[in-house]
mmCIF file of C-alpha atoms in Angstrom:
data_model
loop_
_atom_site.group_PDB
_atom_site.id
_atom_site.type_symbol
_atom_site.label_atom_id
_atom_site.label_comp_id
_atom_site.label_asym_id
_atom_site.label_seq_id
_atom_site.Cartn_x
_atom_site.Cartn_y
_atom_site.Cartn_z
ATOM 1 C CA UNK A 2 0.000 0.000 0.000
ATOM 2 C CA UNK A 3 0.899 3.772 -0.177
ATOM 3 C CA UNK A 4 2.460 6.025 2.374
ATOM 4 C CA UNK A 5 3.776 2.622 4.128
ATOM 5 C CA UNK A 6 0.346 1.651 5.740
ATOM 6 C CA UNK A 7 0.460 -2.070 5.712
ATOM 7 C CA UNK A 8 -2.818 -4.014 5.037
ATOM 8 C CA UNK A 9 -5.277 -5.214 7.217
ATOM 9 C CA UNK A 10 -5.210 -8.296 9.252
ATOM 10 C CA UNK A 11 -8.479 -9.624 9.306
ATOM 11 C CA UNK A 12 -10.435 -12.762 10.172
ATOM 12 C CA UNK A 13 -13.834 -14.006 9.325
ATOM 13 C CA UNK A 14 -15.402 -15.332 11.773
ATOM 14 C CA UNK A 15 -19.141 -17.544 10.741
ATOM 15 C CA UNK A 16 -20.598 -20.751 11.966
ATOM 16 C CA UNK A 17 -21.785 -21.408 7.995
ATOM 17 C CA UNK A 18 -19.531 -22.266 5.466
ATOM 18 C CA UNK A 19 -20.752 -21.107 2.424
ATOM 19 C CA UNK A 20 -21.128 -17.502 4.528
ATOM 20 C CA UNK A 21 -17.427 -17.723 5.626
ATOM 21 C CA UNK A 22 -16.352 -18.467 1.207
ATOM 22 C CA UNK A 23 -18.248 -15.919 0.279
ATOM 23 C CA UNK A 24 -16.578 -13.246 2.639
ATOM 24 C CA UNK A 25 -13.900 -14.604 1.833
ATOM 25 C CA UNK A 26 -14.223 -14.563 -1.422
ATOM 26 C CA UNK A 27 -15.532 -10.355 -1.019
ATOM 27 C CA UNK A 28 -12.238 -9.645 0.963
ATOM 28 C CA UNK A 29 -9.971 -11.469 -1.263
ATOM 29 C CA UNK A 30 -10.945 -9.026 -4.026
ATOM 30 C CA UNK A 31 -9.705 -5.861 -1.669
ATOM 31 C CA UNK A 32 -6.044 -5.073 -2.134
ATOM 32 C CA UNK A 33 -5.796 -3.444 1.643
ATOM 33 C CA UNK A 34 -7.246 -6.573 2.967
ATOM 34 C CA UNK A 35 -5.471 -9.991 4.394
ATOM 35 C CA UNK A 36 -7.481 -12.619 5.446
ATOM 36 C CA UNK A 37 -5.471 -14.750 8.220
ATOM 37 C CA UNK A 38 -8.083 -16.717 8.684
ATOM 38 C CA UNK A 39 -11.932 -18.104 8.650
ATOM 39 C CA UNK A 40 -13.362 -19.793 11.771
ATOM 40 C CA UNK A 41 -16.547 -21.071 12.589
ATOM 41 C CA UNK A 42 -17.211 -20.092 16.027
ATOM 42 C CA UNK A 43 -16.020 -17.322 18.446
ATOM 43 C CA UNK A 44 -14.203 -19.511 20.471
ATOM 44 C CA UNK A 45 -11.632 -20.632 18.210
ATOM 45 C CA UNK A 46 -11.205 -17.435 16.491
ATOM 46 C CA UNK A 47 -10.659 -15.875 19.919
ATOM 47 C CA UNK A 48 -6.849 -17.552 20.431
ATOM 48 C CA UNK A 49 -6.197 -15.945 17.074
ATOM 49 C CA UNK A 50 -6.956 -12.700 17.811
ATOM 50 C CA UNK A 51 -5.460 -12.705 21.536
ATOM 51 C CA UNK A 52 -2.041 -14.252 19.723
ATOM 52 C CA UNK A 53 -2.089 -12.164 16.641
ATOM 53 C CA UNK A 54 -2.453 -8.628 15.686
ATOM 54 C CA UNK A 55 -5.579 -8.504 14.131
ATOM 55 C CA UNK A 56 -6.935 -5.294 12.573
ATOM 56 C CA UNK A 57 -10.538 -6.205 11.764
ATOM 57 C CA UNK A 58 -13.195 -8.931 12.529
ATOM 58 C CA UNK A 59 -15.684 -10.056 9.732
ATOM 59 C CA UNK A 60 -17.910 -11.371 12.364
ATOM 60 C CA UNK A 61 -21.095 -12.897 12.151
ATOM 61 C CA UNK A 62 -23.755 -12.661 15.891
ATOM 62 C CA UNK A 63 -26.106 -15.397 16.364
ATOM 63 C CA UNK A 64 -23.499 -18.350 16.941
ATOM 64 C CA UNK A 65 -23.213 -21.622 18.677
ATOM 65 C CA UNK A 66 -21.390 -21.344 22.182
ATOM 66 C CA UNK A 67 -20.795 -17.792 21.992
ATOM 67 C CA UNK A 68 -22.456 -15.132 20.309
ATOM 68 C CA UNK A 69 -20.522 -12.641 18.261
ATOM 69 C CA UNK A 70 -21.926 -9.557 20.681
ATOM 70 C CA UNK A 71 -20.906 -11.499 23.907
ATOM 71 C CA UNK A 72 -17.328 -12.212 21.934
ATOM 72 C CA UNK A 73 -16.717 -8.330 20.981
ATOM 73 C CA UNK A 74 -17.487 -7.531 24.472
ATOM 74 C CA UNK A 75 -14.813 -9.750 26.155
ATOM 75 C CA UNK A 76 -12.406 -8.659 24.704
ATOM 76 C CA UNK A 77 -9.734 -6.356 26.167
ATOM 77 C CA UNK A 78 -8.840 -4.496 23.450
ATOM 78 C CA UNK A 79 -10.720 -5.362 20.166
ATOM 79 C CA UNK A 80 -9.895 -4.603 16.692
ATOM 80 C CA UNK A 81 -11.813 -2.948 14.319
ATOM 81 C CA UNK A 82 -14.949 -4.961 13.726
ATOM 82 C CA UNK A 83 -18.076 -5.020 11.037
ATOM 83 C CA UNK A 84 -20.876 -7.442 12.035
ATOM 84 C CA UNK A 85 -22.232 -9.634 9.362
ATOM 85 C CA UNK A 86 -25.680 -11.074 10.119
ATOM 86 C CA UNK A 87 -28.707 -12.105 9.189
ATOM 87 C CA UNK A 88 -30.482 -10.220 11.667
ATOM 88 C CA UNK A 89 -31.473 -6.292 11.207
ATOM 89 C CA UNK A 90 -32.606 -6.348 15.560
ATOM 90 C CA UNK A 91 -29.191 -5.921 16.544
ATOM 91 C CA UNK A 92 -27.909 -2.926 14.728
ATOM 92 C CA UNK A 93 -28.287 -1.324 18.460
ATOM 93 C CA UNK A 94 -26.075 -3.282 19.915
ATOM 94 C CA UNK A 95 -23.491 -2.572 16.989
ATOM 95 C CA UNK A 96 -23.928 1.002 17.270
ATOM 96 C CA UNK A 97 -23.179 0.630 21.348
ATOM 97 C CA UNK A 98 -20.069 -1.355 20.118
ATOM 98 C CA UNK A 99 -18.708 1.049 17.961
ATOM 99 C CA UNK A 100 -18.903 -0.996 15.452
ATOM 100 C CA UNK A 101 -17.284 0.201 11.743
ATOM 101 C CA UNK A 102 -20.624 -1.267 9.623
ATOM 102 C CA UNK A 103 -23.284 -3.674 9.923
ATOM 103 C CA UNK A 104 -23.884 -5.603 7.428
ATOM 104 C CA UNK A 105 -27.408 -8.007 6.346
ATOM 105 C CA UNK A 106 -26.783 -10.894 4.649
ATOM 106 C CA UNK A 107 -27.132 -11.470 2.088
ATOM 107 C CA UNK A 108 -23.694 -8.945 1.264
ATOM 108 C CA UNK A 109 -23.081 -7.409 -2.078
ATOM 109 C CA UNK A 110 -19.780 -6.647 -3.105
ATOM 110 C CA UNK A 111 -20.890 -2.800 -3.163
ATOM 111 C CA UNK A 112 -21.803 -2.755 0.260
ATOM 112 C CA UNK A 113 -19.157 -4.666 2.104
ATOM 113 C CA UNK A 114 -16.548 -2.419 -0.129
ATOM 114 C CA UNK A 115 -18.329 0.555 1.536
ATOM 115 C CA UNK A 116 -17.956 -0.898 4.998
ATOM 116 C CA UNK A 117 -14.687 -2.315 5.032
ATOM 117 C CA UNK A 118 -13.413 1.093 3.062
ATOM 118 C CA UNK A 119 -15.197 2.881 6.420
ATOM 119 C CA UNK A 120 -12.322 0.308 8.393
ATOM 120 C CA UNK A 121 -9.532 1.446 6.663
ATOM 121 C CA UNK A 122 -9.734 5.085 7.211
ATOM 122 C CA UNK A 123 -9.787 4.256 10.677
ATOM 123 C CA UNK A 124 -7.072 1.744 10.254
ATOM 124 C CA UNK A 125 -4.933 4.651 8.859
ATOM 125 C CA UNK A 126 -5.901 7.219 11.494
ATOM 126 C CA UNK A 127 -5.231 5.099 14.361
ATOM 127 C CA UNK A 128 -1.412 4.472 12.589
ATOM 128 C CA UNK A 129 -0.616 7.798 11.572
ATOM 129 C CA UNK A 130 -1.060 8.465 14.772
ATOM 130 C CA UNK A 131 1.105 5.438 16.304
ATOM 131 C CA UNK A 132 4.098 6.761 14.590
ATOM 132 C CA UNK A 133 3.452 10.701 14.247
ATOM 133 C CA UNK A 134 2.633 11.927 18.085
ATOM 134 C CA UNK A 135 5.513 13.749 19.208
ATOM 135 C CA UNK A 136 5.057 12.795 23.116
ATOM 136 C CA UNK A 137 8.318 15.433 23.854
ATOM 137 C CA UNK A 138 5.075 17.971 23.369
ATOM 138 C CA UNK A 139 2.450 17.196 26.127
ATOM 139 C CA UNK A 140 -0.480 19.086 24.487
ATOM 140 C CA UNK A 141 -3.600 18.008 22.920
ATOM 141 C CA UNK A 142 -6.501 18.779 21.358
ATOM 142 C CA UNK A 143 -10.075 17.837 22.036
ATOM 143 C CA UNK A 144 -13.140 19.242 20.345
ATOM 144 C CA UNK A 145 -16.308 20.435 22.021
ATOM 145 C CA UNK A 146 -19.028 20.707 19.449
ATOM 146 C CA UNK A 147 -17.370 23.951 17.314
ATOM 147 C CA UNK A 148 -14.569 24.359 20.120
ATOM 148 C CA UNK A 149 -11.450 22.943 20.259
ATOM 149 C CA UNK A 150 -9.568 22.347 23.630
ATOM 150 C CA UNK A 151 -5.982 22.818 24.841
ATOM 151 C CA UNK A 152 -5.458 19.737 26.542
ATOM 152 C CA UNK A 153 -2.150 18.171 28.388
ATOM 153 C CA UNK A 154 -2.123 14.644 28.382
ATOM 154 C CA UNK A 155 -0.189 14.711 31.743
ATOM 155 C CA UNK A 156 -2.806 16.232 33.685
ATOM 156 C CA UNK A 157 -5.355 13.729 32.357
ATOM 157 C CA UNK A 158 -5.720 11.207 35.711
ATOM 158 C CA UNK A 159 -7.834 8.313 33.856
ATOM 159 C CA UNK A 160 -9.750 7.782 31.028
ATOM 160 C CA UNK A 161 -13.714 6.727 30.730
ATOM 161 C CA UNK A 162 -15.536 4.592 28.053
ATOM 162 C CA UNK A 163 -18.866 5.996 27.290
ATOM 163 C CA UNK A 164 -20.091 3.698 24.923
ATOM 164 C CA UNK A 165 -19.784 6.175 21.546
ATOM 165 C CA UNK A 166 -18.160 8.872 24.144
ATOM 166 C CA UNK A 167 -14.860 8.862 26.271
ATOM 167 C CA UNK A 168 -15.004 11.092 29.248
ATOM 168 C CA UNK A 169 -11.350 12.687 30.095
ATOM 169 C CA UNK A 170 -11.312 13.018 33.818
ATOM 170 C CA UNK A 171 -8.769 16.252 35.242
ATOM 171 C CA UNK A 172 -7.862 17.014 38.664
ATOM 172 C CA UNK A 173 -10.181 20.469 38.588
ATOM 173 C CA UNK A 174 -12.487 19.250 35.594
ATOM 174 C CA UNK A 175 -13.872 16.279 32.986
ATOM 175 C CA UNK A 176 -14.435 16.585 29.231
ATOM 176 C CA UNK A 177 -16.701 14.305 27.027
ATOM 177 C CA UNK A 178 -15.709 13.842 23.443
ATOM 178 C CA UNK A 179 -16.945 12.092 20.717
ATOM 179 C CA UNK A 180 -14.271 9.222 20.246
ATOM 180 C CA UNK A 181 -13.907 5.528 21.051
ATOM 181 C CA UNK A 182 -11.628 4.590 23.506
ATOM 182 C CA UNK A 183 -9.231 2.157 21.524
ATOM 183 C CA UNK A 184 -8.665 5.329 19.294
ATOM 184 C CA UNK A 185 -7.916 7.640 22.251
ATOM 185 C CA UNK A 186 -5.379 4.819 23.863
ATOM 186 C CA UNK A 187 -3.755 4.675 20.359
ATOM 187 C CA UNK A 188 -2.993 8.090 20.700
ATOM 188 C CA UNK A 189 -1.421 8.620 23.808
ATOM 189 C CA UNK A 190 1.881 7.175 25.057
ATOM 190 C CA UNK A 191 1.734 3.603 25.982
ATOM 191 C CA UNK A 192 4.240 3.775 28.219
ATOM 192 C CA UNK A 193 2.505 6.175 30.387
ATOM 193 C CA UNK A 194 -1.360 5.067 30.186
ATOM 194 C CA UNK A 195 -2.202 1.343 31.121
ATOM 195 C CA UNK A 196 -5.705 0.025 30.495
ATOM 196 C CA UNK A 197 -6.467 -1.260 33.588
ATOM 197 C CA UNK A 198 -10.299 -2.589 32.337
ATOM 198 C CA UNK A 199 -12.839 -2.273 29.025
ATOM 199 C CA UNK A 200 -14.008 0.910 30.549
ATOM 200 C CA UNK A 201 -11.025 2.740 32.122
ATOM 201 C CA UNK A 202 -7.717 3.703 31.130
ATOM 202 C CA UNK A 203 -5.746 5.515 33.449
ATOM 203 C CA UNK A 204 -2.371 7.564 33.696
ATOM 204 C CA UNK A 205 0.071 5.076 35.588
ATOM 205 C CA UNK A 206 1.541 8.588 36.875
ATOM 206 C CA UNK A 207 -1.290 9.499 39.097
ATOM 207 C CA UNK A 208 -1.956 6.418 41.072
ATOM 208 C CA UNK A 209 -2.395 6.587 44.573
ATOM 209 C CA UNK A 210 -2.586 3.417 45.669
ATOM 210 C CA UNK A 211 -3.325 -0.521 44.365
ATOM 211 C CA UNK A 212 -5.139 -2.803 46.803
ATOM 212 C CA UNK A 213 -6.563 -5.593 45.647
ATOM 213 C CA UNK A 214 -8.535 -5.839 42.522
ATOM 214 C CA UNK A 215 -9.251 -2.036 43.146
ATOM 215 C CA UNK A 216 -6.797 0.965 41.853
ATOM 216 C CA UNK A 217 -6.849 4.694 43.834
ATOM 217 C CA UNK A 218 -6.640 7.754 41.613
ATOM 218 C CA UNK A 219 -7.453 11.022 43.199
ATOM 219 C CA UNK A 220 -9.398 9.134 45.921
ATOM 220 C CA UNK A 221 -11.374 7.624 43.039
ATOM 221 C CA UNK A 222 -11.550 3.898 43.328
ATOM 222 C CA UNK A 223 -11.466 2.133 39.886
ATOM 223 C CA UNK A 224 -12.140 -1.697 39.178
ATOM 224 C CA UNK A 225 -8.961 -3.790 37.733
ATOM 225 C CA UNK A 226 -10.095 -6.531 35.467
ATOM 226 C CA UNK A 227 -8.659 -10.083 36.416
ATOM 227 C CA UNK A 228 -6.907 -10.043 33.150
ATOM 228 C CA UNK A 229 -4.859 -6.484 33.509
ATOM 229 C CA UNK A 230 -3.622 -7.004 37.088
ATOM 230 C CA UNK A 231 -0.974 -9.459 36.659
ATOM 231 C CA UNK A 232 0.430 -7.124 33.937
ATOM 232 C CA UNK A 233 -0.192 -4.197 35.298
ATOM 233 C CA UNK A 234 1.906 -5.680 38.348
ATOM 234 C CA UNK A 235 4.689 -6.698 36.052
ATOM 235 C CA UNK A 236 4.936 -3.498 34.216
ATOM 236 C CA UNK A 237 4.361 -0.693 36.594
ATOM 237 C CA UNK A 238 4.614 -1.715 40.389
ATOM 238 C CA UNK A 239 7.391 -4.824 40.363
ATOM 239 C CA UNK A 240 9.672 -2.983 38.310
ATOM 240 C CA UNK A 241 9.788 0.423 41.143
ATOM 241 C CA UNK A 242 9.205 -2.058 44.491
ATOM 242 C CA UNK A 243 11.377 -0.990 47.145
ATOM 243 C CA UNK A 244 10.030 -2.949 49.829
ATOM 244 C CA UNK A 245 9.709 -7.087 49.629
#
């Protein structure tokens, strides 16, 4: 691809087999696009995507074992994802999970090269923005309707997922914004915000105190997911323990 974005890394994830060929068959016709895999049920495409870096999910909803919805929502830090279903009742549910597209089966080429061109702009936002933030400048901007916001990303305690919103959380003040969380932790400095659970991400330079499955910020008490602790252990308190 141009300007060094790489393509996509995607799987398909459907319980029928002719669905899964025919995506297949869709994505194999888009340059950006690398299919890594197809799978039939959640389950086994979850290893995949926990081992791998995965960009997007072609994944279907009403599946045996575990439903595409419940999948999405366990993860930790999802890729981009466009539902493919049957079913028109859960475009709700899509929209709360910030889904790029939902698509009905069945898919025409002319729709699913809308939706998974709607994935790729993100895709390139979210890398540009990997490689371009100079983090030597602390400042940010965050828009407010027609306002835009001086911002310093060092002042920002912990960050809040809102379903479609994030809500920035100061010292003095909070800000809502119009963003998804995964985009907002891809442009910050990893090595100074940790996402300690699918709803919070916090700045490892304000915490008060760890106790527990429970984290302190500005006496705020935020819930660590079972998942996060061990590495949030191993990357922020082990490696500045003084006392045994």
């Amino acid at each position: 691809m141009s300007n060094n974005i790489p393509k996509m890394k995607c799987l398909i994830v459907d319980d029928e087999p002719l669905a899964r060929f025919h995506l297949k068959e869709l994505a194999d016709k888009i340059d950006f696009l690398s299919v890594e895999g197809t799978y039939a049920t959640a389950l086994e495409a979850g290893t995949k995507v926990k081992e791998s870096e995965i960009d997007l999910l072609l994944l279907d909803i009403n599946m045996p074992y575990l439903n595409g919805i419940d999948f999405l929502e366990q993860l930790e830090n999802p890729p981009l994802c466009i539902f493919t279903t049957a079913y028109s009742e859960y475009a709700l549910e899509g929209f709360r999970l910030q889904v790029v597209d939902y698509l009905l089966k069945p898919i025409a080429f002319n729709r699913f090269y809308q939706a998974v061109n709607k994935a790729q702009q993100q895709f390139i936002i979210n890398e540009k923005l990997k490689k371009n933030t100079p983090w030597d400048d602390p400042f940010l901007y965050v828009r407010q309707s027609d306002t835009f916001i001086k911002v310093s990303w060092v002042d920002i305690l912990y960050i809040e997922s809102m379903q479609n919103y994030t809500k920035l959380h100061f010292k003095d003040k909070s800000l809502v914004i119009h963003q998804t969380m995964k985009a907002i932790e891809e442009s910050l400095p990893f090595e100074h915000f940790f996402r300690i659970h699918k709803s919070f991400l916090i700045n490892i330079t304000h915490i008060d105190m760890i106790s527990g499955g429970r984290l302190f910020i500005n006496k705020t008490e935020l819930p660590i997911s079972r998942t996060r602790k061990e590495e949030l252990l191993n990357q922020v308190v082990y490696k500045k323990l003084i006392s045994k």
